[in-house]
């Protein structure tokens, strides 16, 4: 393990051939996927940059004209945009971290021999499989509904009454639904990590008289580290794009109290038809994401370096 | 027998200590069961409600015992979920096939026959997942509109392929790395054709990986909503879009909504249940075999 960490930044150092035809023959199988990905995922961003320099509203035909950086000035003076950006950070970081802590706890519980373990694991992974739109509907109607919701029914002995959870705590409600959906994902990853622990090392530590907590902190946690990092990075990639839950549960409201950037930009583009403005927001989001993901990529990168 | 004398006596102390403490593990087992059932309960309740009459769905306290009925499912079919299910199925299957057709050769190239810059290519793929989809939706909408492909299921197929391709390349790569290089070399020395060594050496090793990758692609494609709601209407819309429309029209009918949501979620849930181990392999990017 220690030797691989020292390795220079190269995942696949085997016989790098890069000259002439041989190189192209080797590259050929890669090209279709590469070209397709560039066309479908990168070209739109170039257009986004171009649109972001225009004033263009779809409901006013012929309104398209070049305005330079005006849209960007608007983005940065838009106090709603700042609030929404903050919501995005809170929602993503909150949901990822809570889901990870719960997922790790559940994984530790499942990493034991007991009756019905397979069944419990099956039950626990199901929220991740449920279509997000259906999951959000479930939370909105079956669980959070003020009159018929299960949450109020369960809490009624404690005097919960008919609290309208989604109106009272819109952002938190969305986060609860997301944590419910993503905890299984984190659990599966950390459980996989736990089960790949070398048993002889654990046994040796136990023989040496190490306590359970010491073993967890000194051996298990370091071993789990790359699984935890992978879970956090992948979870964040998907959760930062959260749209379905907000669309279904709150429509970003009241006002923009529970809107995140994807939802806000969607509103501007498809309800306000303001192409230029929403494109500028998109560019700002992309730049911010690039900054954050540079760190994230480094994490993934380190994980896979250790693996290979 | 003499060797046991060498053993440290610590072991014998550990065993009775573990035996004496049986209540703890039992409590943990009970706790695990409670958490599992608690997490699953909302889904169970949704499915139960789908089999209720509307009158039973609205009682406080909630009814546990009722006469099950299929009326709600019949009504969801009457409301026309059929074509939406077919669209979802078609978009999911076709995009998964395209993803595999593109990702398998790419993963082969980056793992078994690497050239320089391979690593850059890998990170390019994963970096496309980090760019927020919403930043691309405006130009995608404009282009799709201009070429007359709005409300066309093929638009979704192309976008879902692009959406799942990076993850698929990374997953498949990790499985290709398991192929024993010595066997490949031996095969090519014996004069085996590329096709034969693929079939006899590579395929047996990577086929579980293909299954795991397909499952992940199917889950994400079936559940996708953002592109579907923005780029399709009556012709090409998928099941999640149907569900949203259904809420608008039938929002006050709990049981009917639950029936629709159950039908929307069920195919993927069953697939995931059956292939749980594949799910773990895929999600850990092959870090777990």
Coordinates of C-alpha atoms in Angstrom, one line a residue:
Chain A
X1 CA 0.0 0.0 0.0
X2 CA 2.7 2.5 1.0
X3 CA 4.6 1.9 -2.2
X4 CA 1.7 2.8 -4.4
X5 CA 1.1 6.1 -2.7
X6 CA 4.5 7.2 -3.7
X7 CA 3.9 6.5 -7.4
X8 CA 4.0 9.4 -9.8
X9 CA 0.8 10.6 -11.3
X10 CA 0.1 7.9 -13.8
X11 CA -2.7 5.4 -13.5
X12 CA -1.6 3.1 -16.4
X13 CA 2.1 3.2 -16.8
X14 CA 2.2 0.0 -18.9
X15 CA 4.1 0.2 -22.2
X16 CA 3.0 3.6 -23.4
X17 CA 3.1 3.5 -27.1
X18 CA 2.3 6.8 -28.7
X19 CA 4.0 6.8 -32.1
X20 CA 2.4 6.7 -35.5
X21 CA -0.1 4.2 -36.7
X22 CA 0.3 1.8 -33.8
X23 CA -0.8 4.6 -31.4
X24 CA -3.9 5.4 -33.6
X25 CA -4.9 1.7 -33.8
X26 CA -4.8 1.6 -30.0
X27 CA -6.7 4.8 -29.7
X28 CA -9.4 3.9 -32.2
X29 CA -11.8 2.1 -29.9
X30 CA -11.7 5.1 -27.6
X31 CA -12.6 7.6 -30.2
X32 CA -16.4 7.0 -30.7
X33 CA -17.0 7.5 -27.0
X34 CA -14.7 10.5 -26.8
X35 CA -16.2 12.3 -29.9
X36 CA -19.7 11.6 -28.8
X37 CA -19.1 12.9 -25.3
X38 CA -17.4 16.1 -26.6
X39 CA -20.2 16.8 -29.0
X40 CA -23.1 16.2 -26.6
X41 CA -21.7 17.5 -23.4
X42 CA -19.1 20.2 -24.3
X43 CA -20.6 21.9 -27.4
X44 CA -23.7 23.0 -25.4
X45 CA -21.4 24.8 -23.0
X46 CA -19.8 26.8 -25.8
X47 CA -23.3 27.9 -26.8
X48 CA -24.1 28.7 -23.2
X49 CA -21.2 31.1 -23.1
X50 CA -22.3 32.7 -26.4
X51 CA -25.9 33.1 -25.2
X52 CA -24.8 34.5 -21.9
X53 CA -23.4 37.5 -23.8
X54 CA -26.8 38.3 -25.3
X55 CA -30.0 39.9 -24.2
X56 CA -32.5 37.3 -25.4
X57 CA -36.0 36.7 -24.3
X58 CA -38.0 34.0 -26.1
X59 CA -41.3 35.7 -25.6
X60 CA -40.1 38.8 -27.4
X61 CA -39.0 37.5 -30.9
X62 CA -36.2 39.6 -32.4
X63 CA -35.1 40.8 -29.0
X64 CA -31.8 38.9 -29.4
X65 CA -28.8 41.3 -29.3
X66 CA -25.2 41.3 -28.0
X67 CA -24.9 43.0 -24.6
X68 CA -21.4 41.9 -23.5
X69 CA -21.2 41.2 -19.8
X70 CA -24.5 42.9 -18.8
X71 CA -26.0 39.5 -17.8
X72 CA -23.1 38.8 -15.5
X73 CA -23.4 42.1 -13.8
X74 CA -27.1 41.2 -13.2
X75 CA -26.2 37.8 -11.8
X76 CA -23.8 39.2 -9.3
X77 CA -26.2 42.0 -8.2
X78 CA -29.1 39.5 -7.9
X79 CA -29.6 39.0 -4.2
X80 CA -32.0 36.1 -4.9
X81 CA -29.2 34.4 -6.9
X82 CA -26.9 34.6 -3.9
X83 CA -29.5 33.2 -1.6
X84 CA -30.2 30.3 -4.0
X85 CA -26.4 29.6 -4.3
X86 CA -26.3 29.4 -0.5
X87 CA -29.3 27.0 -0.5
X88 CA -27.5 24.8 -3.0
X89 CA -24.4 24.6 -0.8
X90 CA -26.4 23.9 2.3
X91 CA -28.6 21.3 0.6
X92 CA -25.7 19.5 -1.0
X93 CA -23.3 19.5 1.9
X94 CA -26.0 18.8 4.4
X95 CA -27.5 15.9 2.5
X96 CA -24.2 14.4 1.6
X97 CA -22.8 14.5 5.1
X98 CA -25.9 13.4 7.0
X99 CA -26.4 10.6 4.5
X100 CA -22.8 9.5 4.9
X101 CA -22.9 9.5 8.7
X102 CA -26.2 7.5 8.7
X103 CA -25.0 5.3 5.9
X104 CA -21.8 4.4 7.8
X105 CA -23.7 3.7 11.0
X106 CA -26.1 1.4 9.1
X107 CA -23.2 -0.3 7.3
X108 CA -21.6 -1.0 10.7
X109 CA -24.9 -2.5 11.9
X110 CA -25.2 -4.7 8.8
X111 CA -21.6 -5.8 8.9
X112 CA -22.5 -8.5 11.5
X113 CA -23.9 -12.0 11.2
X114 CA -27.5 -12.0 12.2
X115 CA -30.8 -13.5 11.2
X116 CA -32.4 -11.9 8.2
X117 CA -29.4 -9.8 7.3
X118 CA -30.1 -10.0 3.6
X119 CA -33.7 -9.0 4.0
X120 CA -32.7 -5.9 6.1
X121 CA -30.1 -4.9 3.5
X122 CA -32.7 -5.2 0.8
X123 CA -35.2 -3.1 2.7
X124 CA -32.5 -0.4 3.3
X125 CA -31.4 -0.1 -0.3
X126 CA -34.9 0.4 -1.7
X127 CA -35.1 4.2 -1.2
X128 CA -32.1 4.6 -3.5
X129 CA -33.9 2.6 -6.3
X130 CA -37.2 4.5 -6.1
X131 CA -37.7 7.0 -8.9
X132 CA -36.8 10.4 -7.3
X133 CA -40.1 11.9 -8.6
X134 CA -42.1 9.1 -6.9
X135 CA -40.0 9.5 -3.7
X136 CA -40.7 13.2 -3.6
X137 CA -44.4 12.6 -4.1
X138 CA -44.3 10.0 -1.3
X139 CA -42.7 12.5 1.1
X140 CA -45.1 15.3 0.1
X141 CA -48.3 13.4 0.3
X142 CA -47.9 10.3 2.4
X143 CA -45.5 11.5 5.0
X144 CA -45.5 15.3 5.3
X145 CA -49.2 16.0 4.5
X146 CA -50.6 18.1 7.3
X147 CA -53.9 16.2 7.7
X148 CA -53.3 12.7 6.5
X149 CA -49.5 12.4 6.8
X150 CA -47.8 9.6 8.7
X151 CA -45.3 12.0 10.4
X152 CA -48.1 14.0 12.1
X153 CA -49.9 10.7 13.0
X154 CA -46.7 9.3 14.6
X155 CA -46.0 12.6 16.4
X156 CA -49.6 13.2 17.4
X157 CA -49.1 11.7 21.0
X158 CA -46.5 14.5 21.4
X159 CA -49.0 17.1 20.4
X160 CA -47.7 17.7 16.8
X161 CA -51.2 18.7 15.6
X162 CA -51.5 19.5 12.0
X163 CA -48.1 20.9 11.2
X164 CA -47.6 21.6 7.5
X165 CA -43.9 20.5 7.5
X166 CA -43.2 21.5 3.9
X167 CA -44.5 25.1 4.4
X168 CA -42.8 25.5 7.7
X169 CA -39.4 24.0 6.8
X170 CA -39.3 23.8 3.0
X171 CA -35.5 23.4 2.6
X172 CA -35.2 21.0 5.5
X173 CA -38.1 18.9 4.2
X174 CA -36.4 18.6 0.8
X175 CA -33.1 17.7 2.6
X176 CA -34.9 15.0 4.6
X177 CA -36.2 13.4 1.4
X178 CA -32.8 13.5 -0.2
X179 CA -31.0 12.1 2.9
X180 CA -33.6 9.2 2.8
X181 CA -32.8 8.5 -0.8
X182 CA -29.0 8.8 -0.6
X183 CA -28.3 7.1 2.8
X184 CA -28.6 3.6 1.1
X185 CA -26.0 4.6 -1.5
X186 CA -23.5 5.6 1.2
X187 CA -24.4 2.5 3.2
X188 CA -23.7 0.2 0.2
X189 CA -20.4 1.8 -0.5
X190 CA -19.2 1.8 3.1
X191 CA -20.5 -1.7 3.7
X192 CA -18.5 -2.9 0.6
X193 CA -15.5 -1.2 2.2
X194 CA -16.1 -2.9 5.6
X195 CA -16.4 -6.3 4.0
X196 CA -13.2 -5.9 2.1
X197 CA -11.2 -5.4 5.3
X198 CA -8.4 -8.0 5.8
X199 CA -9.6 -10.2 8.5
X200 CA -6.2 -11.3 9.8
X201 CA -5.3 -7.7 10.6
X202 CA -8.5 -7.3 12.7
X203 CA -7.9 -10.6 14.4
X204 CA -4.3 -9.6 15.2
X205 CA -5.4 -6.3 16.7
X206 CA -8.0 -8.1 18.8
X207 CA -5.4 -10.6 20.0
X208 CA -3.2 -7.7 21.0
X209 CA -6.0 -6.5 23.2
X210 CA -7.2 -3.5 21.2
X211 CA -10.7 -2.4 22.1
X212 CA -13.5 -2.2 19.5
X213 CA -13.4 1.6 19.4
X214 CA -9.6 1.6 19.0
X215 CA -9.8 -0.9 16.2
X216 CA -12.5 1.1 14.5
X217 CA -10.5 4.3 14.7
X218 CA -7.1 3.0 13.9
X219 CA -7.8 0.3 11.4
X220 CA -11.3 0.4 10.0
X221 CA -11.7 4.1 9.4
X222 CA -8.4 4.5 7.5
X223 CA -9.4 1.5 5.4
X224 CA -12.8 3.0 4.7
X225 CA -11.4 6.3 3.8
X226 CA -11.4 5.9 0.1
X227 CA -14.9 4.4 0.1
X228 CA -16.1 7.4 2.1
X229 CA -14.3 9.8 -0.2
X230 CA -15.8 8.1 -3.3
X231 CA -19.3 8.2 -1.7
X232 CA -19.0 11.9 -0.9
X233 CA -17.7 12.9 -4.3
X234 CA -20.3 10.8 -6.2
X235 CA -23.1 11.8 -3.9
X236 CA -22.2 15.5 -4.3
X237 CA -22.1 15.2 -8.1
X238 CA -25.6 14.0 -8.1
X239 CA -27.0 16.0 -5.3
X240 CA -25.7 19.4 -6.5
X241 CA -27.9 18.7 -9.6
X242 CA -31.0 18.1 -7.4
X243 CA -34.1 19.1 -9.3
X244 CA -36.8 16.5 -9.0
X245 CA -37.4 16.8 -5.3
X246 CA -37.6 20.6 -5.3
X247 CA -39.9 20.6 -8.4
X248 CA -42.2 18.1 -6.7
X249 CA -42.2 19.2 -3.1
X250 CA -41.9 23.0 -3.0
X251 CA -41.4 24.5 -6.5
X252 CA -38.6 26.4 -4.8
X253 CA -41.0 28.3 -2.6
X254 CA -42.1 30.1 -0.7
X255 CA -40.4 32.7 -2.9
X256 CA -37.0 31.2 -3.5
X257 CA -36.6 29.9 0.1
X258 CA -36.0 26.3 -1.0
X259 CA -34.8 26.8 -4.6
X260 CA -31.3 25.6 -5.6
X261 CA -29.4 26.7 -8.6
X262 CA -30.7 24.1 -11.0
X263 CA -34.2 24.9 -10.1
X264 CA -33.7 28.7 -10.2
X265 CA -32.0 28.6 -13.6
X266 CA -34.8 26.3 -14.9
X267 CA -37.3 28.9 -13.7
X268 CA -35.5 31.7 -15.4
X269 CA -35.1 29.8 -18.7
X270 CA -38.4 27.9 -19.0
X271 CA -40.9 30.0 -17.0
X272 CA -39.2 33.4 -17.6
X273 CA -37.9 32.5 -21.1
X274 CA -34.9 34.7 -20.2
X275 CA -32.2 32.8 -22.2
X276 CA -29.4 35.3 -21.8
X277 CA -29.8 35.7 -18.1
X278 CA -30.1 32.0 -17.4
X279 CA -27.1 31.2 -19.6
X280 CA -25.0 33.6 -17.6
X281 CA -26.1 31.9 -14.4
X282 CA -25.2 28.6 -16.0
X283 CA -21.7 29.8 -16.8
X284 CA -21.2 31.2 -13.2
X285 CA -22.3 27.8 -11.8
X286 CA -20.0 25.9 -14.2
X287 CA -17.0 28.1 -13.1
X288 CA -17.8 27.5 -9.4
X289 CA -18.2 23.8 -10.1
X290 CA -14.9 23.6 -11.8
X291 CA -13.2 25.2 -8.8
X292 CA -14.8 22.8 -6.4
X293 CA -14.5 19.7 -8.6
X294 CA -10.8 20.3 -9.1
X295 CA -10.5 19.3 -5.4
X296 CA -13.0 16.5 -5.8
X297 CA -11.1 15.1 -8.8
X298 CA -7.9 15.0 -6.8
X299 CA -9.7 12.9 -4.2
X300 CA -11.1 10.4 -6.7
X301 CA -7.7 10.4 -8.3
X302 CA -5.9 9.5 -5.1
X303 CA -8.5 6.8 -4.4
X304 CA -7.9 5.1 -7.7
X305 CA -4.1 5.5 -7.6
X306 CA -4.1 3.5 -4.4
X307 CA -6.3 0.9 -6.0
X308 CA -4.2 0.1 -9.0
Chain B
X1 CA -0.7 -30.5 20.7
X2 CA 2.6 -29.1 21.9
X3 CA 2.3 -26.1 19.6
X4 CA -0.7 -24.8 21.5
X5 CA 1.7 -24.2 24.4
X6 CA 3.3 -21.5 22.3
X7 CA 0.1 -19.6 21.9
X8 CA -0.4 -16.4 24.0
X9 CA -2.9 -17.0 26.7
X10 CA -4.7 -13.8 25.7
X11 CA -6.9 -15.8 23.3
X12 CA -8.5 -17.8 26.0
X13 CA -9.4 -14.7 27.9
X14 CA -11.1 -13.2 24.9
X15 CA -13.4 -16.0 24.2
X16 CA -15.3 -16.1 27.5
X17 CA -15.6 -12.4 27.5
X18 CA -17.4 -12.6 24.1
X19 CA -19.6 -15.4 25.3
X20 CA -20.7 -13.6 28.4
X21 CA -22.0 -10.6 26.4
X22 CA -25.0 -11.9 24.4
X23 CA -27.5 -9.2 25.2
X24 CA -25.6 -6.5 23.2
X25 CA -25.5 -8.3 19.9
X26 CA -29.2 -9.2 20.2
X27 CA -30.1 -5.6 20.9
X28 CA -28.1 -4.5 17.9
X29 CA -29.9 -7.0 15.7
X30 CA -33.3 -5.6 16.9
X31 CA -32.1 -2.1 16.3
X32 CA -30.9 -3.0 12.8
X33 CA -34.3 -4.5 12.0
X34 CA -36.2 -1.5 13.3
X35 CA -34.0 0.9 11.2
X36 CA -34.5 -1.3 8.1
X37 CA -38.3 -1.5 8.5
X38 CA -38.5 2.2 9.4
X39 CA -36.6 3.2 6.3
X40 CA -38.7 0.9 4.1
X41 CA -42.0 1.8 5.7
X42 CA -42.9 4.8 3.6
X43 CA -42.5 2.6 0.5
X44 CA -44.6 -0.2 2.0
X45 CA -47.2 2.4 3.0
X46 CA -47.3 3.7 -0.6
X47 CA -47.8 0.2 -2.0
X48 CA -50.5 -0.6 0.6
X49 CA -52.3 2.7 -0.2
X50 CA -52.2 1.8 -3.9
X51 CA -54.4 -1.2 -3.1
X52 CA -57.0 0.8 -1.0
X53 CA -60.2 2.4 -2.0
X54 CA -60.0 6.2 -1.8
X55 CA -62.2 6.2 1.3
X56 CA -59.8 4.0 3.1
X57 CA -56.8 6.1 2.1
X58 CA -58.1 9.2 3.8
X59 CA -58.9 8.0 7.4
X60 CA -57.2 9.3 10.5
X61 CA -55.8 7.3 12.2
X62 CA -54.6 5.5 9.0
X63 CA -56.2 2.1 8.2
X64 CA -54.1 -0.9 8.4
X65 CA -56.8 -3.5 7.5
X66 CA -58.8 -3.1 4.4
X67 CA -60.1 -5.0 1.5
X68 CA -57.5 -4.8 -1.2
X69 CA -58.6 -3.6 -4.6
X70 CA -57.0 -3.2 -8.0
X71 CA -59.3 -0.3 -8.9
X72 CA -56.6 2.3 -8.6
X73 CA -54.3 0.5 -10.9
X74 CA -57.1 0.1 -13.4
X75 CA -57.8 3.8 -13.2
X76 CA -54.1 4.7 -13.8
X77 CA -54.1 2.5 -16.9
X78 CA -57.3 4.3 -18.0
X79 CA -55.6 7.6 -17.5
X80 CA -53.2 6.4 -20.2
X81 CA -49.9 5.4 -18.5
X82 CA -49.3 2.7 -21.1
X83 CA -47.5 4.8 -23.8
X84 CA -45.4 6.5 -21.1
X85 CA -44.3 3.1 -19.8
X86 CA -43.3 2.2 -23.4
X87 CA -41.4 5.4 -23.9
X88 CA -39.5 4.9 -20.6
X89 CA -38.7 1.3 -21.6
X90 CA -37.5 2.2 -25.0
X91 CA -35.4 5.2 -23.9
X92 CA -33.9 3.1 -21.1
X93 CA -33.1 0.0 -23.1
X94 CA -31.8 1.9 -26.2
X95 CA -29.6 4.3 -24.2
X96 CA -28.1 1.5 -22.2
X97 CA -27.3 -0.4 -25.4
X98 CA -25.6 2.6 -26.8
X99 CA -23.7 3.3 -23.6
X100 CA -22.3 -0.3 -23.6
X101 CA -21.5 -0.1 -27.3
X102 CA -19.4 3.1 -26.7
X103 CA -18.1 2.3 -23.2
X104 CA -16.8 -1.2 -23.7
X105 CA -14.3 -0.4 -26.6
X106 CA -13.3 2.8 -24.8
X107 CA -12.7 1.0 -21.5
X108 CA -10.8 -1.7 -23.4
X109 CA -8.6 1.0 -25.0
X110 CA -7.8 2.7 -21.7
X111 CA -7.1 -0.4 -19.7
X112 CA -5.7 -3.1 -21.9
X113 CA -4.0 -1.1 -24.6
X114 CA -3.2 2.2 -23.0
X115 CA -1.5 5.0 -24.8
X116 CA -0.1 8.2 -23.3
X117 CA -2.7 10.7 -22.1
X118 CA -5.0 7.8 -21.3
X119 CA -5.3 9.2 -17.8
X120 CA -6.3 12.6 -19.1
X121 CA -9.0 11.0 -21.2
X122 CA -10.4 9.2 -18.1
X123 CA -10.5 12.4 -16.1
X124 CA -12.1 14.2 -19.0
X125 CA -14.9 11.7 -18.9
X126 CA -15.6 12.0 -15.2
X127 CA -15.2 15.8 -15.3
X128 CA -18.2 16.0 -17.7
X129 CA -20.3 14.5 -14.9
X130 CA -19.3 17.4 -12.6
X131 CA -20.6 20.1 -14.9
X132 CA -24.2 20.9 -13.8
X133 CA -26.8 19.7 -16.4
X134 CA -28.8 22.8 -15.9
X135 CA -26.0 24.9 -17.5
X136 CA -26.4 23.0 -20.8
X137 CA -30.2 22.7 -20.9
X138 CA -30.8 26.1 -22.5
X139 CA -28.6 25.5 -25.6
X140 CA -29.8 21.9 -25.8
X141 CA -33.4 23.1 -25.8
X142 CA -32.6 25.7 -28.5
X143 CA -30.8 23.2 -30.7
X144 CA -33.3 20.4 -30.3
X145 CA -36.1 22.9 -31.1
X146 CA -34.3 24.1 -34.2
X147 CA -33.8 20.6 -35.6
X148 CA -37.4 19.7 -34.9
X149 CA -36.5 17.0 -32.3
X150 CA -38.5 18.3 -29.4
X151 CA -40.8 15.7 -28.0
X152 CA -38.9 12.9 -29.7
X153 CA -37.8 9.9 -27.7
X154 CA -34.5 9.7 -29.7
X155 CA -33.5 13.0 -28.1
X156 CA -33.8 11.5 -24.7
X157 CA -31.8 8.4 -25.9
X158 CA -28.9 10.6 -27.1
X159 CA -28.9 12.6 -23.8
X160 CA -29.2 9.6 -21.5
X161 CA -26.4 7.9 -23.4
X162 CA -24.2 11.0 -22.8
X163 CA -25.4 11.1 -19.2
X164 CA -24.4 7.5 -18.3
X165 CA -21.3 7.1 -20.6
X166 CA -18.7 8.6 -18.3
X167 CA -19.7 6.5 -15.3
X168 CA -19.9 3.4 -17.6
X169 CA -16.4 4.0 -18.9
X170 CA -15.0 4.2 -15.4
X171 CA -16.8 1.1 -14.3
X172 CA -15.9 -1.0 -17.3
X173 CA -12.3 0.1 -17.0
X174 CA -12.1 -1.3 -13.5
X175 CA -13.4 -4.6 -14.7
X176 CA -11.1 -4.7 -17.7
X177 CA -8.1 -4.3 -15.4
X178 CA -9.0 -7.7 -13.9
X179 CA -8.2 -9.4 -17.1
X180 CA -5.0 -11.4 -16.7
X181 CA -2.5 -9.9 -19.1
X182 CA -0.4 -13.0 -19.2
X183 CA -3.3 -15.0 -20.6
X184 CA -3.9 -12.3 -23.3
X185 CA -0.3 -12.4 -24.3
X186 CA -0.2 -16.1 -24.4
X187 CA -3.3 -16.2 -26.6
X188 CA -1.8 -13.7 -29.0
X189 CA 1.5 -15.7 -29.1
X190 CA -0.5 -18.8 -29.9
X191 CA -1.8 -16.9 -32.9
X192 CA -5.3 -16.5 -31.6
X193 CA -7.2 -13.9 -33.5
X194 CA -8.3 -10.7 -31.6
X195 CA -11.9 -11.9 -31.8
X196 CA -11.1 -15.3 -30.3
X197 CA -9.0 -13.9 -27.4
X198 CA -11.7 -11.4 -26.7
X199 CA -14.3 -14.1 -26.6
X200 CA -12.3 -16.6 -24.6
X201 CA -10.1 -14.5 -22.3
X202 CA -11.6 -11.1 -21.9
X203 CA -15.4 -11.7 -22.0
X204 CA -15.6 -14.2 -19.2
X205 CA -13.8 -11.8 -16.9
X206 CA -15.7 -8.6 -17.8
X207 CA -19.2 -10.0 -18.3
X208 CA -20.2 -9.5 -14.6
X209 CA -18.9 -5.9 -15.1
X210 CA -21.1 -5.5 -18.1
X211 CA -24.1 -6.6 -16.1
X212 CA -23.3 -4.3 -13.2
X213 CA -22.8 -1.3 -15.6
X214 CA -26.0 -2.0 -17.4
X215 CA -27.9 -2.1 -14.1
X216 CA -26.6 1.3 -13.1
X217 CA -27.4 2.8 -16.5
X218 CA -30.9 1.4 -16.4
X219 CA -31.6 2.8 -13.0
X220 CA -30.4 6.3 -13.9
X221 CA -32.1 6.4 -17.3
X222 CA -35.5 5.1 -16.0
X223 CA -35.5 7.5 -13.1
X224 CA -34.4 10.6 -15.1
X225 CA -36.8 13.5 -15.0
X226 CA -35.0 16.9 -15.8
X227 CA -34.4 16.3 -19.5
X228 CA -37.7 14.5 -19.9
X229 CA -39.8 17.2 -18.4
X230 CA -38.1 20.0 -20.4
X231 CA -37.7 18.4 -23.8
X232 CA -40.8 16.1 -24.2
X233 CA -44.6 16.6 -24.2
X234 CA -47.4 14.2 -25.2
X235 CA -45.5 12.0 -27.7
X236 CA -42.2 11.1 -26.0
X237 CA -42.8 11.8 -22.3
X238 CA -41.6 9.1 -19.9
X239 CA -43.3 7.7 -16.7
X240 CA -41.9 10.3 -14.3
X241 CA -43.4 13.0 -16.5
X242 CA -46.7 11.1 -16.5
X243 CA -46.6 11.0 -12.7
X244 CA -46.2 14.8 -12.4
X245 CA -49.0 15.4 -14.8
X246 CA -51.2 12.9 -12.9
X247 CA -50.6 14.9 -9.7
X248 CA -51.9 18.0 -11.3
X249 CA -55.1 16.3 -12.5
X250 CA -55.7 13.8 -9.7
X251 CA -53.8 15.5 -6.8
X252 CA -56.6 14.9 -4.3
X253 CA -56.7 11.2 -4.7
X254 CA -54.1 9.6 -2.5
X255 CA -54.7 6.0 -3.5
X256 CA -54.6 6.7 -7.2
X257 CA -51.4 8.7 -6.8
X258 CA -49.8 5.9 -4.8
X259 CA -50.8 3.4 -7.5
X260 CA -49.2 5.6 -10.2
X261 CA -46.1 6.1 -8.1
X262 CA -45.8 2.4 -7.4
X263 CA -46.0 1.6 -11.1
X264 CA -43.4 4.3 -11.9
X265 CA -40.9 3.0 -9.3
X266 CA -41.6 -0.8 -9.4
X267 CA -39.5 -1.9 -12.5
X268 CA -36.3 -0.5 -11.2
X269 CA -36.8 -1.5 -7.6
X270 CA -37.3 -5.1 -8.7
X271 CA -34.3 -5.0 -11.0
X272 CA -32.2 -3.6 -8.1
X273 CA -33.4 -6.1 -5.6
X274 CA -32.6 -9.0 -7.9
X275 CA -29.1 -7.7 -8.8
X276 CA -28.1 -6.3 -5.4
X277 CA -24.5 -7.5 -5.6
X278 CA -24.1 -6.1 -9.1
X279 CA -25.3 -2.8 -7.7
X280 CA -22.5 -2.8 -5.1
X281 CA -19.9 -3.7 -7.7
X282 CA -21.1 -1.0 -10.0
X283 CA -21.4 1.8 -7.5
X284 CA -18.0 1.2 -6.0
X285 CA -16.6 1.6 -9.5
X286 CA -15.3 -1.9 -9.3
X287 CA -13.4 -1.2 -6.1
X288 CA -15.3 -4.2 -4.8
X289 CA -15.4 -7.4 -6.7

